[in-house]
Structures are given as structure tokens and as C-alpha cells.
mmCIF file of C-alpha atoms in Angstrom:
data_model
loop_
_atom_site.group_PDB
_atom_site.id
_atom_site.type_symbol
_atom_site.label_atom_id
_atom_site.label_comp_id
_atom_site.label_asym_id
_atom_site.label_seq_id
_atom_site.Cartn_x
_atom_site.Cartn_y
_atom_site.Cartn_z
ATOM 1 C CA UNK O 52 69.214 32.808 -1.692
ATOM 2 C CA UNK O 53 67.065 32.683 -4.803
ATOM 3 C CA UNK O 54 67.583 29.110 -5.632
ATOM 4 C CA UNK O 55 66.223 27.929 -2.465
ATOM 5 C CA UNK O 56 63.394 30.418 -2.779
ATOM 6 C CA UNK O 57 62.593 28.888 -6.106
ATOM 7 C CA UNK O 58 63.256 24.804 -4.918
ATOM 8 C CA UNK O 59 60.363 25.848 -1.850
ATOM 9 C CA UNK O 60 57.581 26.832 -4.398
ATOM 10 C CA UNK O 61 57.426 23.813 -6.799
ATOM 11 C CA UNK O 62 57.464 21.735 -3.124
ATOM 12 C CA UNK O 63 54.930 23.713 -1.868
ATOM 13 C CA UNK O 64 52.892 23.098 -5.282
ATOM 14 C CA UNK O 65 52.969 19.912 -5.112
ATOM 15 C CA UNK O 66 51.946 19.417 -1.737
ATOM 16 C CA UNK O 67 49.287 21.178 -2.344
ATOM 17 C CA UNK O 68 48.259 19.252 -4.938
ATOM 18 C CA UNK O 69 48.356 16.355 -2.612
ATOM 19 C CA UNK O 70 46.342 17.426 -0.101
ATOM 20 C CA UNK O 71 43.572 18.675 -2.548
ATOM 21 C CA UNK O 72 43.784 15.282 -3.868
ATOM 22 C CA UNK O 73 43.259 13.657 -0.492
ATOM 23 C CA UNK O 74 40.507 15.958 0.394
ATOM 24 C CA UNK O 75 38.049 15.105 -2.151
ATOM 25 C CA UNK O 76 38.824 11.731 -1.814
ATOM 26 C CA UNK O 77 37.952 11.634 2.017
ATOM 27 C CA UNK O 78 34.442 13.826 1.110
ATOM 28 C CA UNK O 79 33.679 11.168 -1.813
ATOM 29 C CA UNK O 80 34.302 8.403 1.190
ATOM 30 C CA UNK O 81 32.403 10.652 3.411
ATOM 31 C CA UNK O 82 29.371 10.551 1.238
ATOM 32 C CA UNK O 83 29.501 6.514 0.298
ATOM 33 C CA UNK O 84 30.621 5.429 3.369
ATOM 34 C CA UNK O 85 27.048 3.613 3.708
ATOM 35 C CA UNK O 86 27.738 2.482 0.413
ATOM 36 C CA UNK O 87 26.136 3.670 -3.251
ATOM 37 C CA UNK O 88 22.882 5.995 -2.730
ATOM 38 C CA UNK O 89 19.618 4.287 -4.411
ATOM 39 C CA UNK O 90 16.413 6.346 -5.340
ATOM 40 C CA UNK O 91 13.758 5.003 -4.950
ATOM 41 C CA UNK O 92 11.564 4.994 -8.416
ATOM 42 C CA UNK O 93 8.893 8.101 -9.206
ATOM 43 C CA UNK O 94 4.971 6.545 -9.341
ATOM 44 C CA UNK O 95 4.149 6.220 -12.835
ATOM 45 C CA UNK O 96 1.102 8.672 -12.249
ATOM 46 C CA UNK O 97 -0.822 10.151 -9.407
ATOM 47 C CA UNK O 98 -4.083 11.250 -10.024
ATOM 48 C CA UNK O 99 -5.913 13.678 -7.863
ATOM 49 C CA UNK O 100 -9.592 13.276 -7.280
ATOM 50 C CA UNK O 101 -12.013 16.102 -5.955
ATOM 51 C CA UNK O 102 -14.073 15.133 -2.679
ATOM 52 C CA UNK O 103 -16.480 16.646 -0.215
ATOM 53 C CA UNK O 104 -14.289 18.195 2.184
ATOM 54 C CA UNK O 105 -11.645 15.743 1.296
ATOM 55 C CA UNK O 106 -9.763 14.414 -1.732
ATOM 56 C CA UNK O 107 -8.012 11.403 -2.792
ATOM 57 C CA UNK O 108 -5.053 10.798 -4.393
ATOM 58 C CA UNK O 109 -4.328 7.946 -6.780
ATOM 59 C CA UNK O 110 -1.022 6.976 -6.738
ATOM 60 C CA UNK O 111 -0.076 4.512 -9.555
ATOM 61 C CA UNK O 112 3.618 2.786 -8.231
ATOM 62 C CA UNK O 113 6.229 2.246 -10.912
ATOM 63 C CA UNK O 114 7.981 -1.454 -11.004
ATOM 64 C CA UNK O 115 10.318 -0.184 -8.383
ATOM 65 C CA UNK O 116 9.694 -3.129 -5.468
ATOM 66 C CA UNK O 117 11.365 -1.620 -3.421
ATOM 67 C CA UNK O 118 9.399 1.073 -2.062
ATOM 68 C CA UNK O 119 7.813 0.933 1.228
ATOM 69 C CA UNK O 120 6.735 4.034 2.167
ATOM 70 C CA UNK O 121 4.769 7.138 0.226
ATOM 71 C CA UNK O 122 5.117 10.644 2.010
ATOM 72 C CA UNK O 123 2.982 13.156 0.990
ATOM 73 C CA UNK O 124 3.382 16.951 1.311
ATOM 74 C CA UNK O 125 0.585 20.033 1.497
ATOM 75 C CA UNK O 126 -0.124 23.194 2.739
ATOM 76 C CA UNK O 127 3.454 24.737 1.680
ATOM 77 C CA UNK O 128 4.991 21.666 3.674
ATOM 78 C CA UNK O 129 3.230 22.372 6.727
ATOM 79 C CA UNK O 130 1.289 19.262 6.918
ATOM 80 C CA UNK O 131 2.354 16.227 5.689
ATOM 81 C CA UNK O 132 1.098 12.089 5.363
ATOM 82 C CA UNK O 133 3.089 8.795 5.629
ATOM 83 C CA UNK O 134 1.178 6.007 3.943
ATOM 84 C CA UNK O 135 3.019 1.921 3.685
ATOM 85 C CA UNK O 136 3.257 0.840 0.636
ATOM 86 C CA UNK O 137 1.776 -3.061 0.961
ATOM 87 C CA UNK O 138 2.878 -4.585 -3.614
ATOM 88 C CA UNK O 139 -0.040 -7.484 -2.312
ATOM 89 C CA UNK O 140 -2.721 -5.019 -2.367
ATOM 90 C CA UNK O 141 -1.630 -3.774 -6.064
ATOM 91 C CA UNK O 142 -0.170 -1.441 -7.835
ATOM 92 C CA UNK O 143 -1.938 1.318 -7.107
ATOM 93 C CA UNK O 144 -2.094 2.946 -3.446
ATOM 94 C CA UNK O 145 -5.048 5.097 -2.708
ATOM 95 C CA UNK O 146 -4.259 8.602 -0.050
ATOM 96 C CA UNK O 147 -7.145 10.007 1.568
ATOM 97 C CA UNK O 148 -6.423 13.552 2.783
ATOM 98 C CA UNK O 149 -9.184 15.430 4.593
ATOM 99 C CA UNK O 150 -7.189 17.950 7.093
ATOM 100 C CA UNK O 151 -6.184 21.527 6.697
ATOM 101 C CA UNK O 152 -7.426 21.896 3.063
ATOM 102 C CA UNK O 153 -8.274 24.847 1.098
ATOM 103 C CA UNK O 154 -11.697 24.886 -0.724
ATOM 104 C CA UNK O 155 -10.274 25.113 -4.722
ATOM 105 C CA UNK O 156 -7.190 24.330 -5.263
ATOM 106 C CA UNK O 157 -4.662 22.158 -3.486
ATOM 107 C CA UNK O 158 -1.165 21.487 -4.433
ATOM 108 C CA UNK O 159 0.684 18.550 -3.148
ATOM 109 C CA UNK O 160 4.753 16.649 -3.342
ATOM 110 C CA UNK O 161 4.822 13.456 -3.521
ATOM 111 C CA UNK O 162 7.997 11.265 -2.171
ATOM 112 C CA UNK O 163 8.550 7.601 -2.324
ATOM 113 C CA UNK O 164 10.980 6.249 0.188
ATOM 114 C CA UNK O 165 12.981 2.584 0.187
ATOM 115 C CA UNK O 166 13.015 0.298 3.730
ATOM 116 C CA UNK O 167 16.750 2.058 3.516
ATOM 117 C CA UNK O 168 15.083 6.087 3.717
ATOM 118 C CA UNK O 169 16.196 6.516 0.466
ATOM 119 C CA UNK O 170 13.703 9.319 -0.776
ATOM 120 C CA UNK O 171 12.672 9.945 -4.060
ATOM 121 C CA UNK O 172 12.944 12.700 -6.704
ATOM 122 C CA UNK O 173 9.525 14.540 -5.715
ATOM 123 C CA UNK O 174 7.114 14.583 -7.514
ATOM 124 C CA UNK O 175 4.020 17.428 -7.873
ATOM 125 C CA UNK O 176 0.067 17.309 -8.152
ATOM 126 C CA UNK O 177 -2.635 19.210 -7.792
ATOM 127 C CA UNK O 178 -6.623 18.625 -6.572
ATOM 128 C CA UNK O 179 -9.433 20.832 -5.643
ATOM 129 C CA UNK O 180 -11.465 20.362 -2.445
ATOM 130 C CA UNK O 181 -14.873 21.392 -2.393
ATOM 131 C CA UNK O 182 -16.971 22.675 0.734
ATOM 132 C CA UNK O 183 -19.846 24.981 1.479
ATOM 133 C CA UNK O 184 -19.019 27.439 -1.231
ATOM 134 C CA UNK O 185 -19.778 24.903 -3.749
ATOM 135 C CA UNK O 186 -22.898 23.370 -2.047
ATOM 136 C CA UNK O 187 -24.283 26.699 -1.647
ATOM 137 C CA UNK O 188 -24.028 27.160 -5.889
ATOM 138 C CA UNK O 189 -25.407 23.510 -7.033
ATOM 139 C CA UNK O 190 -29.098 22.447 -7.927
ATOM 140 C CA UNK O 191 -30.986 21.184 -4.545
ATOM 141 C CA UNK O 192 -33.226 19.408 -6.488
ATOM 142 C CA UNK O 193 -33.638 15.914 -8.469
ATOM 143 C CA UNK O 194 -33.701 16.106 -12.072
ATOM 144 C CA UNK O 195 -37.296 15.595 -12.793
ATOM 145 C CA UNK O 196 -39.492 12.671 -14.004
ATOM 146 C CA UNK O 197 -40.520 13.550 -17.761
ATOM 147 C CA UNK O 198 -42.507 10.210 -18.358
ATOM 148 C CA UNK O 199 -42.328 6.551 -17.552
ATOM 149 C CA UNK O 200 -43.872 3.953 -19.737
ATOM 150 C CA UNK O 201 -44.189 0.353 -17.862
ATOM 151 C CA UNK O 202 -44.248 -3.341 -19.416
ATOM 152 C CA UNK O 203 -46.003 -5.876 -18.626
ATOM 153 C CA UNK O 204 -43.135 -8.166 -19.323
ATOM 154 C CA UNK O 205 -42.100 -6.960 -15.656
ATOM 155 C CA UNK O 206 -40.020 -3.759 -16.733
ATOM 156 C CA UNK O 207 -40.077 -0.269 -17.242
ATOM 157 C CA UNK O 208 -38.424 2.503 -19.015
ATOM 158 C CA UNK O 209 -37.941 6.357 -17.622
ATOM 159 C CA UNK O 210 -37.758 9.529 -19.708
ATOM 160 C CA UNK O 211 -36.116 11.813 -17.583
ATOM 161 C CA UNK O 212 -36.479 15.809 -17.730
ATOM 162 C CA UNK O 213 -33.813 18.318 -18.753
ATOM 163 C CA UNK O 214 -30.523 16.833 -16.447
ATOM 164 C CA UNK O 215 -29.362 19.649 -13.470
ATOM 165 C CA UNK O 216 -25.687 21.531 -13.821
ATOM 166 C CA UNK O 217 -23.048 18.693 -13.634
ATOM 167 C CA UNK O 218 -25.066 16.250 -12.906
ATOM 168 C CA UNK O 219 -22.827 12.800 -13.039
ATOM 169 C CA UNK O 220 -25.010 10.336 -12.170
ATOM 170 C CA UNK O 221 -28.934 9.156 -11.416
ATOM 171 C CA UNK O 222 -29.112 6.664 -8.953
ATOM 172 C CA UNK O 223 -32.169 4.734 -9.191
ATOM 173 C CA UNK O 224 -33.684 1.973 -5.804
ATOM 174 C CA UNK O 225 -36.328 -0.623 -6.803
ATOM 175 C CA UNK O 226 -37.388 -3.749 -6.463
ATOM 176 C CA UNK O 227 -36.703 -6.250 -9.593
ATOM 177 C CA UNK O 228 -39.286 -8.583 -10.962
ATOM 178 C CA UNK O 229 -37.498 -11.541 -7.946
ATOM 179 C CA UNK O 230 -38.562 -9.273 -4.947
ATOM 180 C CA UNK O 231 -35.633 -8.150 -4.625
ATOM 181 C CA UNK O 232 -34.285 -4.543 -3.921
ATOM 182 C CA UNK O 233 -32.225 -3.446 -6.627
ATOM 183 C CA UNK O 234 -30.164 -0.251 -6.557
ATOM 184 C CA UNK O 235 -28.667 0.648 -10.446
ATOM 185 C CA UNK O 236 -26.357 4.077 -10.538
ATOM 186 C CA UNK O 237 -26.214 5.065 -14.220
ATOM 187 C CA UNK O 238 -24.378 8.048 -16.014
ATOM 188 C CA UNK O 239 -26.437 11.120 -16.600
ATOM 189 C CA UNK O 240 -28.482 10.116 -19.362
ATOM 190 C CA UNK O 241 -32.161 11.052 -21.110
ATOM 191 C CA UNK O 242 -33.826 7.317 -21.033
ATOM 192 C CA UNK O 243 -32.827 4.729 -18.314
ATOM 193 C CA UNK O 244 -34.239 1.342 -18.974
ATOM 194 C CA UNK O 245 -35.071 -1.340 -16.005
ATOM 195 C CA UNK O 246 -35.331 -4.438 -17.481
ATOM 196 C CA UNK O 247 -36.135 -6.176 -14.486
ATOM 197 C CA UNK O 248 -38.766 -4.439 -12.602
ATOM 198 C CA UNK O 249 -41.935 -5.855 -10.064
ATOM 199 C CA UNK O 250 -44.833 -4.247 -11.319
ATOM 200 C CA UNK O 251 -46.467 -1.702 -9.113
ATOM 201 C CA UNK O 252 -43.608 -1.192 -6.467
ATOM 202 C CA UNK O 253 -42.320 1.913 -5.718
ATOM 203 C CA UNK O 254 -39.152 3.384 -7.227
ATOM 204 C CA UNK O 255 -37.289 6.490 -6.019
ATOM 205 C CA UNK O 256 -33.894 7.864 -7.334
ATOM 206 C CA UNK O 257 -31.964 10.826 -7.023
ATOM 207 C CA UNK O 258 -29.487 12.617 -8.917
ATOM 208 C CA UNK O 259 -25.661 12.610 -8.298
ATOM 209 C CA UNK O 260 -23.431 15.732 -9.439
ATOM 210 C CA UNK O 261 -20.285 16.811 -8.549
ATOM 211 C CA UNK O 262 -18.060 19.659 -10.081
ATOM 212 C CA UNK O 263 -15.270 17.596 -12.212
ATOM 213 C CA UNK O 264 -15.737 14.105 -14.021
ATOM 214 C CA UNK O 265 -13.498 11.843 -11.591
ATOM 215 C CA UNK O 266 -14.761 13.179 -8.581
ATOM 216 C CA UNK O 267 -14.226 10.906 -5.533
ATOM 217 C CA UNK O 268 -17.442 11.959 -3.742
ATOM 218 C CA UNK O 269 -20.708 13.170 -5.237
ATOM 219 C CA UNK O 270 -22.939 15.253 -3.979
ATOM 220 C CA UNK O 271 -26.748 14.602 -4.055
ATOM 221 C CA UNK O 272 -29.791 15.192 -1.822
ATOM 222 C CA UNK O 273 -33.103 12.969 -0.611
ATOM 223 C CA UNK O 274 -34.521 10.501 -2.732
ATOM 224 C CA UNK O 275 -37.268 11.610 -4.845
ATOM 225 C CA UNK O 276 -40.252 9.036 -5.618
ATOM 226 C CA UNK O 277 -40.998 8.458 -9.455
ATOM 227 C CA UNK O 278 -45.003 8.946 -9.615
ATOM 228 C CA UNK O 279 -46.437 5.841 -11.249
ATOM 229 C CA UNK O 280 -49.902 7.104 -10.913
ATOM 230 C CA UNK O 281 -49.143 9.112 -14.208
ATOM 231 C CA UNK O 282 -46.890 5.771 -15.985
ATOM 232 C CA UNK O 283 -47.998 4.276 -19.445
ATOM 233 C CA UNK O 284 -48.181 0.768 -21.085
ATOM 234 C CA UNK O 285 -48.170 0.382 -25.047
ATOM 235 C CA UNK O 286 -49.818 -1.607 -27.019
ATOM 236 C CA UNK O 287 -49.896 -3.250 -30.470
ATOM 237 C CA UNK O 288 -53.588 -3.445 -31.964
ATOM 238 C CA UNK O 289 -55.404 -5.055 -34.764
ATOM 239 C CA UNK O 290 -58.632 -4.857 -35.683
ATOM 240 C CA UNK O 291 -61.832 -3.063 -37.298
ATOM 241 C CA UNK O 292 -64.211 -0.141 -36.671
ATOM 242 C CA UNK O 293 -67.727 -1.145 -38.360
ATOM 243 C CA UNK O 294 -69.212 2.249 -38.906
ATOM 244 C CA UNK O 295 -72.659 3.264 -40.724
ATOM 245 C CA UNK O 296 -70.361 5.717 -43.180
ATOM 246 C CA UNK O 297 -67.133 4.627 -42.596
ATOM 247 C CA UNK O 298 -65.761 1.285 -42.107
ATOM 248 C CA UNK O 299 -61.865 0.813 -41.951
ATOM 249 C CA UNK O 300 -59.296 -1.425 -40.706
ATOM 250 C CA UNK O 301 -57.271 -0.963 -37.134
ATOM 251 C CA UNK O 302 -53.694 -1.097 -36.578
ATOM 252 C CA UNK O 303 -51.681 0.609 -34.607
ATOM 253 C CA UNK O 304 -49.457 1.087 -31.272
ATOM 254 C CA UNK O 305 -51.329 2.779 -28.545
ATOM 255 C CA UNK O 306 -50.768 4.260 -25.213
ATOM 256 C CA UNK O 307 -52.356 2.511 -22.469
ATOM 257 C CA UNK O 308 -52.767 4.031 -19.184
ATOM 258 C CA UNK O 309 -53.164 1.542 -15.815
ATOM 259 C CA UNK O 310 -56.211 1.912 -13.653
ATOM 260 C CA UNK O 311 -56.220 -0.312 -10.552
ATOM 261 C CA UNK O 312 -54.776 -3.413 -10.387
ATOM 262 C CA UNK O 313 -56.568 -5.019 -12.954
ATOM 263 C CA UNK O 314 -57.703 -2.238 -15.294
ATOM 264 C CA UNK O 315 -56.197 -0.196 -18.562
ATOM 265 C CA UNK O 316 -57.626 2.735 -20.323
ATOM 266 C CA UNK O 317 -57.015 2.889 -23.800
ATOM 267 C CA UNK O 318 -58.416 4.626 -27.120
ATOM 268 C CA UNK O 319 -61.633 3.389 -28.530
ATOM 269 C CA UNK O 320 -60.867 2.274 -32.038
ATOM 270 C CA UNK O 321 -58.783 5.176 -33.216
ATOM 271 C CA UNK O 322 -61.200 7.839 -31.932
ATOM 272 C CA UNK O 323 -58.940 8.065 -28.544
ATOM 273 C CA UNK O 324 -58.358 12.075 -30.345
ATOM 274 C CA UNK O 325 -61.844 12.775 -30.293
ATOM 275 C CA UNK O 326 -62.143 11.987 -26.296
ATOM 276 C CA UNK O 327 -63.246 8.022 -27.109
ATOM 277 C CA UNK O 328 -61.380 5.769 -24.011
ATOM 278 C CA UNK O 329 -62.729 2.722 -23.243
ATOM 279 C CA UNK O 330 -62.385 0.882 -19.263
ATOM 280 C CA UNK O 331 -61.179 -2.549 -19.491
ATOM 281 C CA UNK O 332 -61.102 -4.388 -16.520
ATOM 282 C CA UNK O 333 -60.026 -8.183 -16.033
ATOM 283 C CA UNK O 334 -62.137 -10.431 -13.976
ATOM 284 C CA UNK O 335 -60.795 -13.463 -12.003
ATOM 285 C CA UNK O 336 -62.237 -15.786 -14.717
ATOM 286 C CA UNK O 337 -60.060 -13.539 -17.413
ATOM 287 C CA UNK O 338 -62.842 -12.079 -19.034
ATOM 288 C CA UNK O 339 -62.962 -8.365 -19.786
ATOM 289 C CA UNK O 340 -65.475 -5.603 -18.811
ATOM 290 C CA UNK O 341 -65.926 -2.892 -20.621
ATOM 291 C CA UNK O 342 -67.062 0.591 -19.542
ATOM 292 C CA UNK O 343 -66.943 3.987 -20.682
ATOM 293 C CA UNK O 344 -63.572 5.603 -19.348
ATOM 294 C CA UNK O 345 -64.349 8.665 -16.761
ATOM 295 C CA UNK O 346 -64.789 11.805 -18.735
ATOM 296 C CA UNK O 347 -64.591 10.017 -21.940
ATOM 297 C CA UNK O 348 -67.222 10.641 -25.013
ATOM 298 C CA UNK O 349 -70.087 8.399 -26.251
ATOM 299 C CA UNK O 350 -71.511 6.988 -23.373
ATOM 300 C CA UNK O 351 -72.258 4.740 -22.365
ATOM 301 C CA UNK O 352 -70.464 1.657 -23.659
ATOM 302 C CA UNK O 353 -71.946 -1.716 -24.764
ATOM 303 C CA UNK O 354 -70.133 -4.967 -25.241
ATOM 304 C CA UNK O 355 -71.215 -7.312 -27.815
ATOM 305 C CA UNK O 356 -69.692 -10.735 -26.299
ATOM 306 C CA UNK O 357 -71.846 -13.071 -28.056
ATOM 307 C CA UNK O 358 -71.059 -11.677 -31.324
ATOM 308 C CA UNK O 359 -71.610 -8.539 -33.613
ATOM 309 C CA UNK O 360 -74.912 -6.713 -34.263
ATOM 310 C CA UNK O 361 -77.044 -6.476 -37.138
ATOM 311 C CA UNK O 362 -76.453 -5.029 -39.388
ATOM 312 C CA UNK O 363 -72.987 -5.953 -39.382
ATOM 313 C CA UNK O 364 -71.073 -9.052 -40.728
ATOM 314 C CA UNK O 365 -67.701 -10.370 -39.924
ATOM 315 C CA UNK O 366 -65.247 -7.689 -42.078
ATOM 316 C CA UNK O 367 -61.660 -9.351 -40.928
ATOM 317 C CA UNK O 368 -59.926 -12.164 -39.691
ATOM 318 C CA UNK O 369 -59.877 -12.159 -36.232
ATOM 319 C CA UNK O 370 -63.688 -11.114 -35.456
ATOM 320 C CA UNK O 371 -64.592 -14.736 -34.544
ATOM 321 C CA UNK O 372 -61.727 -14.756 -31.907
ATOM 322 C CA UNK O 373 -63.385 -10.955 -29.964
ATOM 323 C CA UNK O 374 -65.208 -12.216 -27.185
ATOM 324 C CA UNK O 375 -64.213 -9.893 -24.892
ATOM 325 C CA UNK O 376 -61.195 -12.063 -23.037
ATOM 326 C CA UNK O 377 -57.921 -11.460 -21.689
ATOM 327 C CA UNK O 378 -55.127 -14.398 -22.071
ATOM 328 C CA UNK O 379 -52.545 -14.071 -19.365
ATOM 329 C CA UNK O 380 -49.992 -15.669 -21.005
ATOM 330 C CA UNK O 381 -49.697 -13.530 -24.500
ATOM 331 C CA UNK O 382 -50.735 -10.230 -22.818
ATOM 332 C CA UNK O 383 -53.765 -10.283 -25.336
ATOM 333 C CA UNK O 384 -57.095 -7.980 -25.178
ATOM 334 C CA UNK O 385 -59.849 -9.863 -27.538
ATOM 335 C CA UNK O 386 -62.862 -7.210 -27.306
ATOM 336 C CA UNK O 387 -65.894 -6.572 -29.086
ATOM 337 C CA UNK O 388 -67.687 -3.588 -28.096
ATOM 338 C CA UNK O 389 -69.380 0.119 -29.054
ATOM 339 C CA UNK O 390 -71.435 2.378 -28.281
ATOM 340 C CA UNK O 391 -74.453 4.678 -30.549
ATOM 341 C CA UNK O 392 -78.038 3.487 -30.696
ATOM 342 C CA UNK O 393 -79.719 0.201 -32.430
ATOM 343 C CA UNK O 394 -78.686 -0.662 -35.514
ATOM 344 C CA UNK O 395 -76.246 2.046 -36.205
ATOM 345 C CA UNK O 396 -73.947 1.109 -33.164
ATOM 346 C CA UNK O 397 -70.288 2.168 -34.042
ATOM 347 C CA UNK O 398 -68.903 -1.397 -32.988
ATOM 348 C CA UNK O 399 -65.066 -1.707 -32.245
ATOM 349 C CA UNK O 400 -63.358 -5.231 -32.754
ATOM 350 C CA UNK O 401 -59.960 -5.640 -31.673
ATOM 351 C CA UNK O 402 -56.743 -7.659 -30.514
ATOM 352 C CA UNK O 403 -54.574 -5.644 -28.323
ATOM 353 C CA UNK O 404 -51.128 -7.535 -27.564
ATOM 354 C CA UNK O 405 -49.459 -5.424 -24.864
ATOM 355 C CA UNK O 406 -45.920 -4.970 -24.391
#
């Protein structure tokens, strides 16, 4: 009796053996029987951009072309997003989500699927949303107008104030020196130039902030209106100050300030410190008028077109050329004029080129 009890366990061994065998074999079939599984390839990035209420996400496909489908996870899987994939459109698929988002932080998995449902490994981002709680802590303002100086080569340059709390952008509207409107969006930035601007049309602007530096949206309110009542020209002058005591040469750059449409204010000689602003004015023949600015000192103002008065002689070159004209096509002031009592006039001649 114990030999056949010991032939019966090596056969039972063995058969064992055999059916293991032919068990994993039918669960290896079991799981291939569709043939070899194929994931689908990761995107090479996904970037997460901050919006109003919303936020996009950037997903950046790998080479894989063989993805079709992008299914996107949020909310501890309680909401989810199927976007196609289309290659023609690029590389680069763009998911707007805008539903059942936290204000702050979001997390999100990311899936790419084949035209088989083969799913990708996932992969994980995160984005902030921001909402009321964030509008109700940023400026509701536009960063303010320090200074704007205008050319009369049709453009302009603004100095702007101190910039708000993450202020990203300024947005400026205007119309260029063509007639037509022009809207320029420039980082946040001291001094924005327009180098194409129509001379005495309005310009408005507004800032643009937003929390992080890739935001999708930005956040801004109304326009504000840049006040060109207080803008500037410059000038480049040349020219001499006969004086009873002192004589002396001219030259220098000089603020000019518009009045009207055909009128500047600008320094007498270089006594503009002293309250001396002369009123130049441009007549349809381009010749200049000159008047006392309002407020300014020495009044009144006399021109001497014809040339200069006694006792005075010529003291630099250009004196012959100061007959009180304007050429439109240099920008050029030629001016003679003063202001004191006979024969000790303080007599101001000077070319003023503007800029």
C-alpha cells in the first residue's frame, strides 16, 4: 500500500503543474485576445492658464499620431471633458474649462486616448481660477497719465504714472497719422511711444492686470481719456537775446505748450524761469504773431518784423533770416521780437525747429 501511495503524489504533482501551466496561458490569451495593448503617447506639456471664471489649458501633443481624443478630469473626477484631437490644426490643442471650478486652485488628469480607446498613462496639472474674491482685491482704476509730449512729425510719446498691482498690460485706442483707428496693447511699461499718431485726436487707454504672467483673461475696467489739454511739444532753438547789460547767445531745447490749433507758448529767450512766455500764432499766409502769453511777465510784447531796433546791430548769423515766419515744411519759428521801452527794448531773435 505505500508504493501506490507514493506513485499517486508525483502524478498528482505533475498534473498540477499542468494545469497551472495552462491557466496562465489562457489569462495571457484572455488579455491579448484583441491583440497587443498600445498607449497612446503622454502630451509633451500642458500648461495651465488662469482666466476670469474660467481657465485654459494648453495641451502641447507629443509625435504620437495616433491620438484622437483628449479627456480631461476635475473636481476629484466628478466632472470631466472630451475634446478631438484634429494634427491639421497643430500641435497644440487648446481646453477651455469654465464649469464647476473652485476660485484658487484647480487640479486636473489629463488622458489621451487612440481611435482604438487605448488610454493613456495620466497625466496631472494644476490652474487657478479667479472670481469675485479677486476682483474685489485689484486696483479699479487706470494707471494714471504722468505727461505726454506730442510731435509735430505726427506722433506722440506718454509718460505714464506709477503702474497699479499686477498690472500686465496698457492698452492704448487712437487714431494714426492715416485716419485710421489704431488699437496698440503694450507690456506694462513707464514710456509708450506712438509713432504714428493724427495730431489733436483723442486717445484713451486702459490698463490690463491679471494675478499671474500667462493669464488667459485680463481684467481691466472703462477706458480712461489721456488729457491733451495739458500735452507738450519740444523744441530746438538758436538764437540771441540783445540786452542793454547783457547780451548772450541762445541755444537750447525747450518745452512748448499748444494753444489752439494754430498757436504754441514757449519761453521768451531763456527768461521762460522768470515768468517770460511769448504767444505765437500762425496765420494762413504763415506768418507769425506774437503776443504776450496770458499771465506771463513784461507786457506787452512787440515784434520787430522789419528788422531790429536801434540801438542794436545784427550780433549772429541768422538775424537777417527773423522775420517773424513759420515754414511748414521744416517745422521752423523765425521771430524777432521784445518787449521794454525805446531804445532799451530787450529784443529776442530766434530759430525754433520743432520736433
Amino acid at each position: 500500500m505505500k508504493k501506490i501511495t507514493y506513485l499517486i503524489y508525483p502524478f498528482l504533482f505533475a498534473a498540477g503543474l499542468c494545469i497551472s501551466s495552462c491557466t496562465k496561458e489562457d489569462d495571457y490569451k484572455k488579455f491579448t485576445k484583441d491583440g497587443e495593448i498600445s498607449y497612446p503617447g503622454k502630451p509633451a506639456a500642458i500648461i495651465a492658464q488662469t482666466g476670469n471664471n474660467r481657465l485654459r489649458l494648453r495641451v502641447v501633443l507629443g509625435p504620437d499620431p495616433l491620438i484622437t481624443k483628449i479627456k480631461t478630469y476635475w473636481n476629484s473626477r466628478a466632472d470631466s471633458l472630451e475634446t478631438t484631437v484634429v494634427r491639421t490644426e497643430g500641435d497644440t490643442v487648446n481646453i477651455i474649462i469654465d464649469k464647476h471650478l473652485n476660485e484658487g486652485a484647480n487640479n486636473f488628469e489629463v488622458y489621451t486616448y487612440s481611435s482604438k480607446g487605448d488610454q493613456s498613462v495620466v497625466s496631472n496639472v494644476s490652474g487657478n481660477m479667479y472670481g469675485d474674491n479677486y476682483l474685489s482685491t485689484v486696483a479699479r482704476a487706470n494707471r494714471p497719465v504722468s505727461s505726454v509730449q506730442l510731435s509735430v512729425y505726427q506722433a506722440a510719446t506718454i509718460n505714464w504714472g506709477t503702474a497699479l498691482a499686477d498690472e500686465r498690460f496698457i492698452e492704448i485706442n487712437y487714431t494714426d497719422a492715416t485716419g485710421a483707428a489704431t488699437t496698440l496693447r503694450v507690456p506694462s511699461q513707464p514710456v509708450t511711444k506712438l509713432p504714428s499718431y493724427k495730431l489733436g485726436t483723442a486717445i484713451t487707454y486702459r490698463s490690463l492686470y491679471a494675478p499671474e504672467a500667462n493669464a488667459y483673461d485680463l481684467f481691466s475696467v472703462a477706458p480712461g481719456t489721456v488729457d491733451l489739454t495739458k500735452a507738450t511739444y519740444s523744441a530746438v532753438t538758436t538764437g540771441y537775446l540783445y540786452h542793454p547789460s547783457s547780451p548772450r547767445a541762445l541755444n537750447a531745447t525747450k518745452t512748448v505748450t499748444p494753444s489752439d490749433a494754430n498757436g504754441i507758448i514757449i519761453d521768451l529767450a531763456d527768461l521762460g524761469g522768470s515768468g517770460y512766455k511769448a504767444l505765437m500764432t500762425i496765420n494762413a499766409d504763415n506768418s507769425v504773431t506774437i503776443t504776450a502769453a496770458p499771465g506771463a511777465a513784461g507786457v506787452p510784447y512787440l515784434m520787430f518784423t522789419s528788422g531790429l531796433p536801434a540801438p542794436y546791430t545784427a550780433s549772429w548769423t541768422g538775424s537777417a533770416s527773423c522775420n517773424n515766419t513759420y515754414d511748414p515744411a521744416t517745422k521752423t519759428y523765425k521771430v524777432r521780437y521784445g518787449y521794454g521801452t525805446e531804445g532799451a527794448y530787450r529784443v529776442t531773435e530766434e530759430i525754433i525747429v520743432m520736433n
